[in-house]
Amino acid sequence: MADSWVNAAERIGADLHLELSGPGGRRAALIRALREAVRSGRLAPGTRLPPYRSLAADLGVARNTVADAYAELVAEGWLTARQGSGTRVAERAALLRPAARVPRRAPVHAGPRHDLRQGSPDASAFPRTAWLASYRRALQQAPSEVFGPGDPAGRAELREALTEYLARARGVRTEPGRIVICSGFAHALRLLFGGGVLRGPLAVEAYGLGFHREVLATAGVRTVPLPLDEHGARVDRLGRERAVLLTPAHQFPTGGPLHPARRTAVLDWARARDGLVLEDDYDGEFRYDRKPVGAVQGLDPERVIHLGSVSKSLSPAVRLGWMVLPERYVDAVLAAKGEREAWASVLDQLCLADFVASGAYDRHVRRMRQRYRGRRDRLVAALAAHAPHIEVSGVAAGLHAVLRLPPGSEASAVKAAAWRGIALDGLAAFRHPQTDMPAADGLVVGYATPSEHAYGPALEALCGALPPP
């Protein structure tokens, strides 16, 4: 008998795939196919089978053929039949299947006992209830066209909400048509440089995130390091570069804002050379000694690309960021992004738009600012009590602090921390390999990542890992 593939739809809406083949008539082939489906686990115990009349019609066989096959499998114990509940795979059928071979799993390595790495907020503090409320409202109010191809610029609702928020909270001057939504800061770099909108060389701060330098290197961009001092990046060292990437609100990772005179100087440089400033506003909302330092973009919107995301304020799991662009770059960025939104979920954009517009984002940021200020204060107090010889910098803002160490002690301190189950980074990990700036020893301690109950033990372990006076 020729092989045939048959799909039989159950009343409950599932499809049953059977292959009727082999010797004998249709009844024997159907019994074999059903028995094999149960034996292999494709039909799990408790699965309801299609009514025999429906299956017979789909198979093109007599009703009695299906009814007899069901009856025989019930008698053998493969199936059960009860009035009102239909024919189902028997629960004991699981015992009739051969034992499955359990694949060997790779060993699972436990994470660090104390995670003091920089870069991540407290995951346990994600505002689940408020986020869910915004998602529900966004879905209920969304027009049908939302579920079609997305606009590469991003949803208008989110760009409008960000226009208002960034102006109010960060001093950014823009309009919705000059904001392009992306999936984060690294994605923005890939669009700007990998997409051919901008070209190198690019001036960067002598200390920064190595991953960002790798993204730029992959795009063929050479980075030129600018030394740092107590006033931020030495923008007077800018040369023939056409663009510079800065963290002016809170230098990463050493801490401290870019001095007002240098803000003015870098914009003068950009105007004189027809250059551009890329402003990484990675944690501008979290300042503890005074009101947040405003964005450089507000001083000259046509010479600054303002880049931000919710990775620090909400969660890196929410893959949403934004570029606030000078008007002349909007079309080029959209061309690099493509005709359809391929990265940032449209539904997440609508949710974030509601989250911002409803005031839930402001409330969350204020709550977390208070929490992280408390974390910072506990870190400073613990060091003052147990390691007063260690200088702390960068504590006025952000989610991390830098512990200055005696010369030559950084590597051993990182090893001592690892021995105590602490994950953190040494300052050397962020140093640009081509900088001529004198090296400094230090530890970059993130105080946002641990949960509240884990933070105290983490501080105790950290103090025990620091070098003695």
Short mmCIF file of C-alpha atoms in Angstrom, two decimals:
data_model
loop_
_atom_site.label_atom_id
_atom_site.label_comp_id
_atom_site.label_asym_id
_atom_site.label_seq_id
_atom_site.Cartn_x
_atom_site.Cartn_y
_atom_site.Cartn_z
CA MET A 1 0.00 0.00 0.00
CA ALA A 2 1.44 3.43 -0.95
CA ASP A 3 2.60 5.65 1.89
CA SER A 4 0.43 8.64 2.74
CA TRP A 5 0.78 11.51 5.22
CA VAL A 6 -2.46 12.49 6.90
CA ASN A 7 -3.31 15.44 9.16
CA ALA A 8 -6.38 14.94 11.34
CA ALA A 9 -7.70 17.94 13.25
CA GLU A 10 -9.12 17.30 16.69
CA ARG A 11 -12.08 19.11 18.12
CA ILE A 12 -9.70 20.69 20.62
CA GLY A 13 -7.76 22.27 17.74
CA ALA A 14 -4.58 20.13 17.64
CA ASP A 15 -3.25 18.29 14.59
CA LEU A 16 -2.49 14.57 14.59
CA HIS A 17 0.18 13.49 12.12
CA LEU A 18 0.02 9.79 11.11
CA GLU A 19 1.88 7.78 8.52
CA LEU A 20 -0.16 4.86 7.21
CA SER A 21 2.24 2.39 5.63
CA GLY A 22 3.38 -1.20 5.69
CA PRO A 23 1.66 -4.55 5.04
CA GLY A 24 -1.98 -5.31 5.77
CA GLY A 25 -5.06 -3.20 5.42
CA ARG A 26 -5.92 0.29 6.62
CA ARG A 27 -6.97 -0.96 10.05
CA ALA A 28 -3.61 -2.65 10.70
CA ALA A 29 -1.70 0.40 9.37
CA LEU A 30 -3.70 2.75 11.60
CA ILE A 31 -3.09 0.59 14.70
CA ARG A 32 0.65 0.52 13.99
CA ALA A 33 0.78 4.30 13.43
CA LEU A 34 -1.10 5.10 16.63
CA ARG A 35 0.89 2.62 18.69
CA GLU A 36 4.18 4.07 17.40
CA ALA A 37 3.03 7.63 18.07
CA VAL A 38 2.34 6.69 21.71
CA ARG A 39 5.49 4.60 22.09
CA SER A 40 7.75 7.37 20.77
CA GLY A 41 6.20 9.95 23.06
CA ARG A 42 4.71 12.03 20.26
CA LEU A 43 1.30 11.41 21.84
CA ALA A 44 1.77 12.05 25.54
CA PRO A 45 -0.33 10.36 28.25
CA GLY A 46 -3.68 12.11 28.56
CA THR A 47 -3.70 13.45 24.98
CA ARG A 48 -7.20 13.45 23.53
CA LEU A 49 -7.54 11.79 20.12
CA PRO A 50 -9.88 13.00 17.39
CA PRO A 51 -13.40 11.51 17.39
CA TYR A 52 -13.39 8.44 15.22
CA ARG A 53 -15.95 9.94 12.82
CA SER A 54 -13.72 12.97 12.18
CA LEU A 55 -10.57 10.90 11.81
CA ALA A 56 -12.31 8.47 9.47
CA ALA A 57 -13.48 11.34 7.25
CA ASP A 58 -9.99 12.85 7.09
CA LEU A 59 -8.33 9.48 6.38
CA GLY A 60 -10.88 8.48 3.81
CA VAL A 61 -11.61 5.19 5.55
CA ALA A 62 -14.74 3.66 6.99
CA ARG A 63 -15.83 4.74 10.46
CA ASN A 64 -15.74 1.15 11.62
CA THR A 65 -12.04 0.95 10.65
CA VAL A 66 -11.13 3.75 13.06
CA ALA A 67 -13.56 2.53 15.71
CA ASP A 68 -12.08 -0.98 15.58
CA ALA A 69 -8.50 0.41 15.79
CA TYR A 70 -9.42 2.50 18.83
CA ALA A 71 -11.14 -0.48 20.47
CA GLU A 72 -8.14 -2.76 20.00
CA LEU A 73 -5.71 -0.19 21.42
CA VAL A 74 -8.03 0.34 24.38
CA ALA A 75 -8.00 -3.40 24.98
CA GLU A 76 -4.20 -3.46 24.80
CA GLY A 77 -3.95 -0.61 27.31
CA TRP A 78 -2.57 2.04 24.96
CA LEU A 79 -5.75 4.11 25.02
CA THR A 80 -8.68 4.74 27.37
CA ALA A 81 -12.26 5.56 26.44
CA ARG A 82 -14.88 7.11 28.70
CA GLN A 83 -18.33 8.42 27.95
CA GLY A 84 -18.18 12.21 27.66
CA SER A 85 -14.39 12.52 27.70
CA GLY A 86 -13.55 10.85 24.39
CA THR A 87 -10.61 8.61 23.60
CA ARG A 88 -7.29 9.48 25.22
CA VAL A 89 -3.78 8.10 25.51
CA ALA A 90 -3.60 5.99 28.66
CA GLU A 91 -1.54 7.28 31.56
CA ARG A 92 0.24 3.95 31.88
CA ALA A 93 1.35 4.21 28.25
CA ALA A 94 4.39 6.09 29.45
CA LEU A 95 5.58 2.85 31.07
CA LEU A 96 5.34 1.04 27.74
CA ARG A 97 7.82 3.33 26.01
CA PRO A 98 11.50 2.39 25.98
CA ALA A 99 13.58 4.43 28.38
CA ALA A 100 14.95 7.48 26.63
CA ARG A 101 18.66 7.96 26.64
CA VAL A 102 19.45 10.94 28.83
CA PRO A 103 22.06 13.12 27.13
CA ARG A 104 25.05 14.09 29.20
CA ARG A 105 24.95 17.71 30.20
CA ALA A 106 27.92 19.96 30.38
CA PRO A 107 28.91 20.66 33.96
CA VAL A 108 27.20 23.72 35.41
CA HIS A 109 29.64 26.12 36.98
CA ALA A 110 28.31 28.11 39.90
CA GLY A 111 28.54 31.87 39.59
CA PRO A 112 30.41 34.10 42.01
CA ARG A 113 29.09 34.32 45.56
CA HIS A 114 29.34 38.10 45.45
CA ASP A 115 28.78 39.95 42.17
CA LEU A 116 30.32 43.41 42.37
CA ARG A 117 30.83 43.88 38.66
CA GLN A 118 29.82 47.22 37.23
CA GLY A 119 27.19 47.74 34.58
CA SER A 120 24.00 46.10 35.82
CA PRO A 121 21.22 47.40 38.06
CA ASP A 122 19.62 45.37 40.83
CA ALA A 123 17.65 42.77 38.85
CA SER A 124 15.35 42.08 41.80
CA ALA A 125 14.18 45.71 41.72
CA PHE A 126 12.69 45.57 38.22
CA PRO A 127 9.22 47.20 38.45
CA ARG A 128 7.26 44.17 37.32
CA THR A 129 3.80 45.33 38.42
CA ALA A 130 4.07 48.78 36.84
CA TRP A 131 5.69 47.37 33.69
CA LEU A 132 2.90 44.81 33.32
CA ALA A 133 0.28 47.53 33.77
CA SER A 134 1.92 49.58 31.01
CA TYR A 135 2.09 46.54 28.74
CA ARG A 136 -1.61 45.87 29.22
CA ARG A 137 -2.58 49.45 28.50
CA ALA A 138 -0.28 49.58 25.49
CA LEU A 139 -1.78 46.41 24.01
CA GLN A 140 -5.35 47.49 24.69
CA GLN A 141 -4.84 50.86 23.05
CA ALA A 142 -2.61 49.75 20.18
CA PRO A 143 -4.04 50.22 16.67
CA SER A 144 -4.03 47.19 14.39
CA GLU A 145 -1.19 48.56 12.26
CA VAL A 146 1.13 48.08 15.24
CA PHE A 147 1.22 44.37 14.43
CA GLY A 148 2.58 44.96 10.94
CA PRO A 149 6.13 45.89 9.87
CA GLY A 150 7.69 48.46 12.18
CA ASP A 151 8.96 51.93 11.32
CA PRO A 152 12.79 51.93 11.46
CA ALA A 153 12.67 55.27 13.26
CA GLY A 154 10.71 53.64 16.07
CA ARG A 155 7.16 54.07 17.30
CA ALA A 156 5.98 57.67 17.31
CA GLU A 157 4.50 57.16 20.79
CA LEU A 158 7.91 56.35 22.24
CA ARG A 159 9.73 59.11 20.39
CA GLU A 160 7.18 61.65 21.62
CA ALA A 161 7.46 60.39 25.21
CA LEU A 162 11.26 60.53 25.04
CA THR A 163 11.20 64.04 23.60
CA GLU A 164 9.34 65.29 26.66
CA TYR A 165 11.29 63.22 29.18
CA LEU A 166 14.78 64.00 27.85
CA ALA A 167 14.00 67.71 27.70
CA ARG A 168 12.72 67.73 31.27
CA ALA A 169 15.22 65.36 32.92
CA ARG A 170 18.39 65.76 30.85
CA GLY A 171 18.09 69.16 29.16
CA VAL A 172 18.04 67.65 25.67
CA ARG A 173 16.62 69.84 22.88
CA THR A 174 14.99 67.79 20.15
CA GLU A 175 11.77 66.72 18.47
CA PRO A 176 10.33 63.26 17.72
CA GLY A 177 11.51 63.34 14.10
CA ARG A 178 15.14 63.52 15.22
CA ILE A 179 15.01 60.51 17.55
CA VAL A 180 15.76 57.02 16.21
CA ILE A 181 15.06 54.03 18.43
CA CYS A 182 17.69 51.29 18.63
CA SER A 183 18.35 48.27 20.85
CA GLY A 184 21.07 49.88 22.96
CA PHE A 185 24.32 51.82 22.87
CA ALA A 186 26.35 49.14 21.06
CA HIS A 187 23.64 48.90 18.39
CA ALA A 188 23.83 52.67 17.96
CA LEU A 189 27.60 52.45 17.39
CA ARG A 190 27.11 49.69 14.83
CA LEU A 191 24.54 51.77 12.95
CA LEU A 192 26.62 54.95 13.00
CA PHE A 193 29.97 53.42 12.05
CA GLY A 194 29.18 49.98 10.66
CA GLY A 195 26.39 51.53 8.60
CA GLY A 196 28.72 54.08 7.02
CA VAL A 197 27.07 57.15 8.56
CA LEU A 198 30.31 58.19 10.30
CA ARG A 199 33.94 57.32 9.73
CA GLY A 200 37.00 57.17 11.91
CA PRO A 201 39.35 57.94 13.40
CA LEU A 202 37.33 58.53 16.55
CA ALA A 203 38.72 60.15 19.70
CA VAL A 204 37.73 58.33 22.88
CA GLU A 205 38.51 58.62 26.58
CA ALA A 206 41.64 56.82 27.75
CA TYR A 207 39.54 54.71 30.11
CA GLY A 208 36.31 53.23 28.82
CA LEU A 209 34.45 50.03 28.07
CA GLY A 210 36.57 47.65 26.03
CA PHE A 211 33.50 46.13 24.40
CA HIS A 212 32.71 49.45 22.77
CA ARG A 213 36.24 49.66 21.38
CA GLU A 214 35.79 46.15 19.99
CA VAL A 215 32.53 47.17 18.28
CA LEU A 216 34.31 50.12 16.69
CA ALA A 217 37.32 48.02 15.67
CA THR A 218 35.00 45.52 13.98
CA ALA A 219 33.59 48.42 11.96
CA GLY A 220 37.14 49.36 10.93
CA VAL A 221 37.31 52.45 13.14
CA ARG A 222 40.61 53.45 14.71
CA THR A 223 40.22 54.98 18.17
CA VAL A 224 42.55 57.67 19.52
CA PRO A 225 42.68 57.91 23.34
CA LEU A 226 42.37 61.24 25.18
CA PRO A 227 44.05 61.44 28.62
CA LEU A 228 41.92 62.09 31.70
CA ASP A 229 42.43 64.25 34.76
CA GLU A 230 40.29 65.54 37.61
CA HIS A 231 38.26 67.64 35.13
CA GLY A 232 37.50 64.82 32.72
CA ALA A 233 38.78 64.21 29.22
CA ARG A 234 41.61 66.40 27.94
CA VAL A 235 39.71 67.72 24.94
CA ASP A 236 42.58 70.14 24.27
CA ARG A 237 44.39 67.07 22.93
CA LEU A 238 41.89 66.64 20.11
CA GLY A 239 43.62 66.66 16.74
CA ARG A 240 42.48 65.78 13.25
CA GLU A 241 39.69 63.48 14.36
CA ARG A 242 36.25 64.35 13.04
CA ALA A 243 34.35 62.97 16.04
CA VAL A 244 34.86 62.30 19.75
CA LEU A 245 33.02 59.90 22.06
CA LEU A 246 32.61 61.17 25.64
CA THR A 247 30.80 60.28 28.88
CA PRO A 248 30.40 63.89 30.06
CA ALA A 249 27.81 63.41 32.83
CA HIS A 250 29.87 60.75 34.64
CA GLN A 251 33.15 59.60 33.15
CA PHE A 252 33.22 55.85 32.78
CA PRO A 253 34.71 54.30 34.81
CA THR A 254 36.83 56.81 36.75
CA GLY A 255 33.91 59.07 37.73
CA GLY A 256 33.32 62.81 37.68
CA PRO A 257 31.61 65.08 35.13
CA LEU A 258 33.31 66.88 32.28
CA HIS A 259 34.25 70.37 33.48
CA PRO A 260 32.01 73.16 32.09
CA ALA A 261 34.99 74.87 30.41
CA ARG A 262 35.80 71.63 28.59
CA ARG A 263 32.19 71.21 27.50
CA THR A 264 32.45 74.61 25.86
CA ALA A 265 35.86 73.79 24.43
CA VAL A 266 34.79 70.52 22.79
CA LEU A 267 31.83 72.23 21.13
CA ASP A 268 34.11 75.01 19.87
CA TRP A 269 36.37 72.30 18.43
CA ALA A 270 33.39 70.62 16.74
CA ARG A 271 32.24 73.88 15.15
CA ALA A 272 35.72 74.79 13.96
CA ARG A 273 36.43 71.40 12.37
CA ASP A 274 32.87 70.58 11.28
CA GLY A 275 33.19 67.77 13.82
CA LEU A 276 30.80 65.85 16.02
CA VAL A 277 30.47 64.93 19.68
CA LEU A 278 28.97 61.55 20.59
CA GLU A 279 27.51 61.81 24.09
CA ASP A 280 27.14 58.52 25.96
CA ASP A 281 24.60 59.39 28.66
CA TYR A 282 24.72 55.93 30.20
CA ASP A 283 23.63 56.75 33.76
CA GLY A 284 22.81 60.44 33.74
CA GLU A 285 19.77 60.02 35.99
CA PHE A 286 21.77 58.68 38.94
CA ARG A 287 23.49 61.60 40.63
CA TYR A 288 23.53 61.85 44.41
CA ASP A 289 25.25 65.09 45.42
CA ARG A 290 23.10 67.50 43.44
CA LYS A 291 20.73 67.62 40.49
CA PRO A 292 21.85 65.61 37.44
CA VAL A 293 24.38 67.29 35.18
CA GLY A 294 22.56 68.29 32.00
CA ALA A 295 23.35 66.84 28.60
CA VAL A 296 25.96 68.49 26.40
CA GLN A 297 23.49 68.09 23.53
CA GLY A 298 21.38 70.93 24.93
CA LEU A 299 24.24 73.36 24.25
CA ASP A 300 24.43 72.59 20.52
CA PRO A 301 21.91 70.04 19.10
CA GLU A 302 23.50 70.19 15.63
CA ARG A 303 26.97 69.18 16.87
CA VAL A 304 26.06 66.42 19.33
CA ILE A 305 24.56 62.94 18.96
CA HIS A 306 22.98 62.09 22.30
CA LEU A 307 22.92 58.33 23.02
CA GLY A 308 20.98 56.68 25.83
CA SER A 309 19.21 53.50 26.89
CA VAL A 310 17.30 51.92 29.77
CA SER A 311 20.02 49.33 30.50
CA LYS A 312 21.07 51.03 33.76
CA SER A 313 17.79 52.68 34.76
CA LEU A 314 15.55 49.64 34.15
CA SER A 315 17.33 46.51 32.97
CA PRO A 316 19.71 45.35 30.23
CA ALA A 317 17.01 42.78 29.41
CA VAL A 318 14.89 45.61 28.00
CA ARG A 319 16.70 46.05 24.71
CA LEU A 320 15.74 49.66 24.00
CA GLY A 321 17.86 52.73 23.45
CA TRP A 322 17.77 55.93 21.43
CA MET A 323 19.81 58.27 19.30
CA VAL A 324 19.00 61.98 19.37
CA LEU A 325 20.45 63.12 16.06
CA PRO A 326 21.36 66.36 14.34
CA GLU A 327 18.89 66.78 11.52
CA ARG A 328 21.46 66.15 8.81
CA TYR A 329 22.10 62.59 10.05
CA VAL A 330 18.54 61.30 10.41
CA ASP A 331 18.07 60.02 6.86
CA ALA A 332 21.49 58.35 6.77
CA VAL A 333 20.85 56.52 10.06
CA LEU A 334 17.44 55.34 8.87
CA ALA A 335 19.00 54.10 5.63
CA ALA A 336 21.60 52.17 7.63
CA LYS A 337 18.88 50.67 9.78
CA GLY A 338 16.78 49.45 6.86
CA GLU A 339 13.19 49.79 5.75
CA ARG A 340 11.72 47.83 8.65
CA GLU A 341 12.35 47.70 12.38
CA ALA A 342 14.53 44.62 12.80
CA TRP A 343 15.87 45.00 16.33
CA ALA A 344 13.72 46.79 18.89
CA SER A 345 10.39 45.10 19.62
CA VAL A 346 7.49 47.35 18.67
CA LEU A 347 5.43 46.06 21.59
CA ASP A 348 8.25 46.84 24.03
CA GLN A 349 8.46 50.32 22.52
CA LEU A 350 4.77 50.90 23.17
CA CYS A 351 5.15 49.60 26.70
CA LEU A 352 8.09 51.90 27.43
CA ALA A 353 6.20 54.84 25.91
CA ASP A 354 3.33 54.27 28.36
CA PHE A 355 5.77 53.63 31.20
CA VAL A 356 7.42 57.01 30.60
CA ALA A 357 4.25 58.98 29.83
CA SER A 358 2.39 57.63 32.87
CA GLY A 359 5.12 58.80 35.26
CA ALA A 360 6.04 55.23 36.26
CA TYR A 361 9.56 55.66 34.86
CA ASP A 362 10.17 58.79 36.94
CA ARG A 363 8.91 57.06 40.08
CA HIS A 364 11.13 54.05 39.44
CA VAL A 365 14.22 56.20 38.83
CA ARG A 366 13.61 58.21 42.01
CA ARG A 367 13.16 55.02 44.02
CA MET A 368 16.31 53.45 42.61
CA ARG A 369 18.29 56.66 43.04
CA GLN A 370 17.47 56.53 46.74
CA ARG A 371 18.37 52.84 46.94
CA TYR A 372 21.67 53.22 45.13
CA ARG A 373 22.58 56.26 47.22
CA GLY A 374 22.11 54.04 50.27
CA ARG A 375 24.30 51.37 48.68
CA ARG A 376 27.01 53.94 47.97
CA ASP A 377 26.87 55.26 51.54
CA ARG A 378 27.20 51.73 52.95
CA LEU A 379 30.24 51.09 50.74
CA VAL A 380 31.91 54.31 51.86
CA ALA A 381 31.13 53.59 55.53
CA ALA A 382 32.46 50.02 55.30
CA LEU A 383 35.71 51.21 53.76
CA ALA A 384 36.09 53.97 56.33
CA ALA A 385 35.68 51.42 59.12
CA HIS A 386 37.75 48.55 57.75
CA ALA A 387 40.07 50.02 55.10
CA PRO A 388 40.49 53.75 55.77
CA HIS A 389 43.70 53.80 53.74
CA ILE A 390 41.74 53.09 50.53
CA GLU A 391 40.64 56.20 48.61
CA VAL A 392 37.21 56.06 46.95
CA SER A 393 36.35 58.11 43.86
CA GLY A 394 33.41 58.36 41.51
CA VAL A 395 30.85 58.00 44.31
CA ALA A 396 28.83 61.12 43.51
CA ALA A 397 26.94 59.42 40.68
CA GLY A 398 26.30 56.20 38.82
CA LEU A 399 26.20 52.57 39.89
CA HIS A 400 29.87 51.98 40.70
CA ALA A 401 32.85 53.44 42.54
CA VAL A 402 36.59 53.23 41.99
CA LEU A 403 38.81 52.12 44.88
CA ARG A 404 42.29 53.58 44.42
CA LEU A 405 45.01 51.11 45.37
CA PRO A 406 48.71 51.40 46.12
CA PRO A 407 50.91 51.09 43.00
CA GLY A 408 51.46 47.51 41.92
CA SER A 409 48.69 46.01 44.08
CA GLU A 410 45.79 45.81 41.62
CA ALA A 411 46.47 42.35 40.18
CA SER A 412 46.89 40.74 43.60
CA ALA A 413 43.73 42.47 44.88
CA VAL A 414 41.69 41.12 41.97
CA LYS A 415 43.03 37.61 42.70
CA ALA A 416 42.30 37.97 46.42
CA ALA A 417 38.75 39.03 45.60
CA ALA A 418 38.26 36.05 43.29
CA TRP A 419 39.53 33.73 46.01
CA ARG A 420 36.82 35.10 48.29
CA GLY A 421 34.15 34.53 45.64
CA ILE A 422 33.92 38.18 44.53
CA ALA A 423 33.50 39.10 40.89
CA LEU A 424 34.81 42.59 40.07
CA ASP A 425 37.13 44.32 37.62
CA GLY A 426 40.47 45.99 37.97
CA LEU A 427 40.90 49.47 36.56
CA ALA A 428 43.43 48.18 34.06
CA ALA A 429 40.69 46.26 32.23
CA PHE A 430 39.24 49.58 30.99
CA ARG A 431 42.50 51.23 29.92
CA HIS A 432 42.95 51.98 26.22
CA PRO A 433 45.95 49.96 24.99
CA GLN A 434 47.42 52.95 23.07
CA THR A 435 47.12 55.63 25.75
CA ASP A 436 50.19 57.41 27.06
CA MET A 437 48.35 58.36 30.24
CA PRO A 438 50.13 57.11 33.39
CA ALA A 439 48.51 53.93 34.71
CA ALA A 440 46.74 53.88 38.05
CA ASP A 441 45.89 50.86 40.20
CA GLY A 442 42.31 50.45 41.32
CA LEU A 443 39.20 48.30 41.61
CA VAL A 444 35.93 49.13 39.87
CA VAL A 445 33.22 48.11 42.33
CA GLY A 446 29.61 47.91 41.18
CA TYR A 447 27.25 48.37 44.11
CA ALA A 448 23.96 48.05 42.23
CA THR A 449 23.94 44.40 41.17
CA PRO A 450 23.63 42.48 44.48
CA SER A 451 20.19 42.11 46.02
CA GLU A 452 19.57 43.86 49.33
CA HIS A 453 20.11 40.76 51.45
CA ALA A 454 23.36 39.90 49.63
CA TYR A 455 24.94 43.35 49.74
CA GLY A 456 26.16 43.25 53.35
CA PRO A 457 28.08 39.96 52.97
CA ALA A 458 29.52 41.24 49.69
CA LEU A 459 30.92 44.34 51.40
CA GLU A 460 32.38 42.25 54.20
CA ALA A 461 34.12 39.98 51.71
CA LEU A 462 35.38 42.97 49.72
CA CYS A 463 36.98 44.60 52.75
CA GLY A 464 38.75 41.35 53.51
CA ALA A 465 40.24 41.21 50.02
CA LEU A 466 41.77 44.70 50.00
CA PRO A 467 45.53 45.16 50.47
CA PRO A 468 46.67 46.23 53.97
CA PRO A 469 48.02 49.72 54.67
#
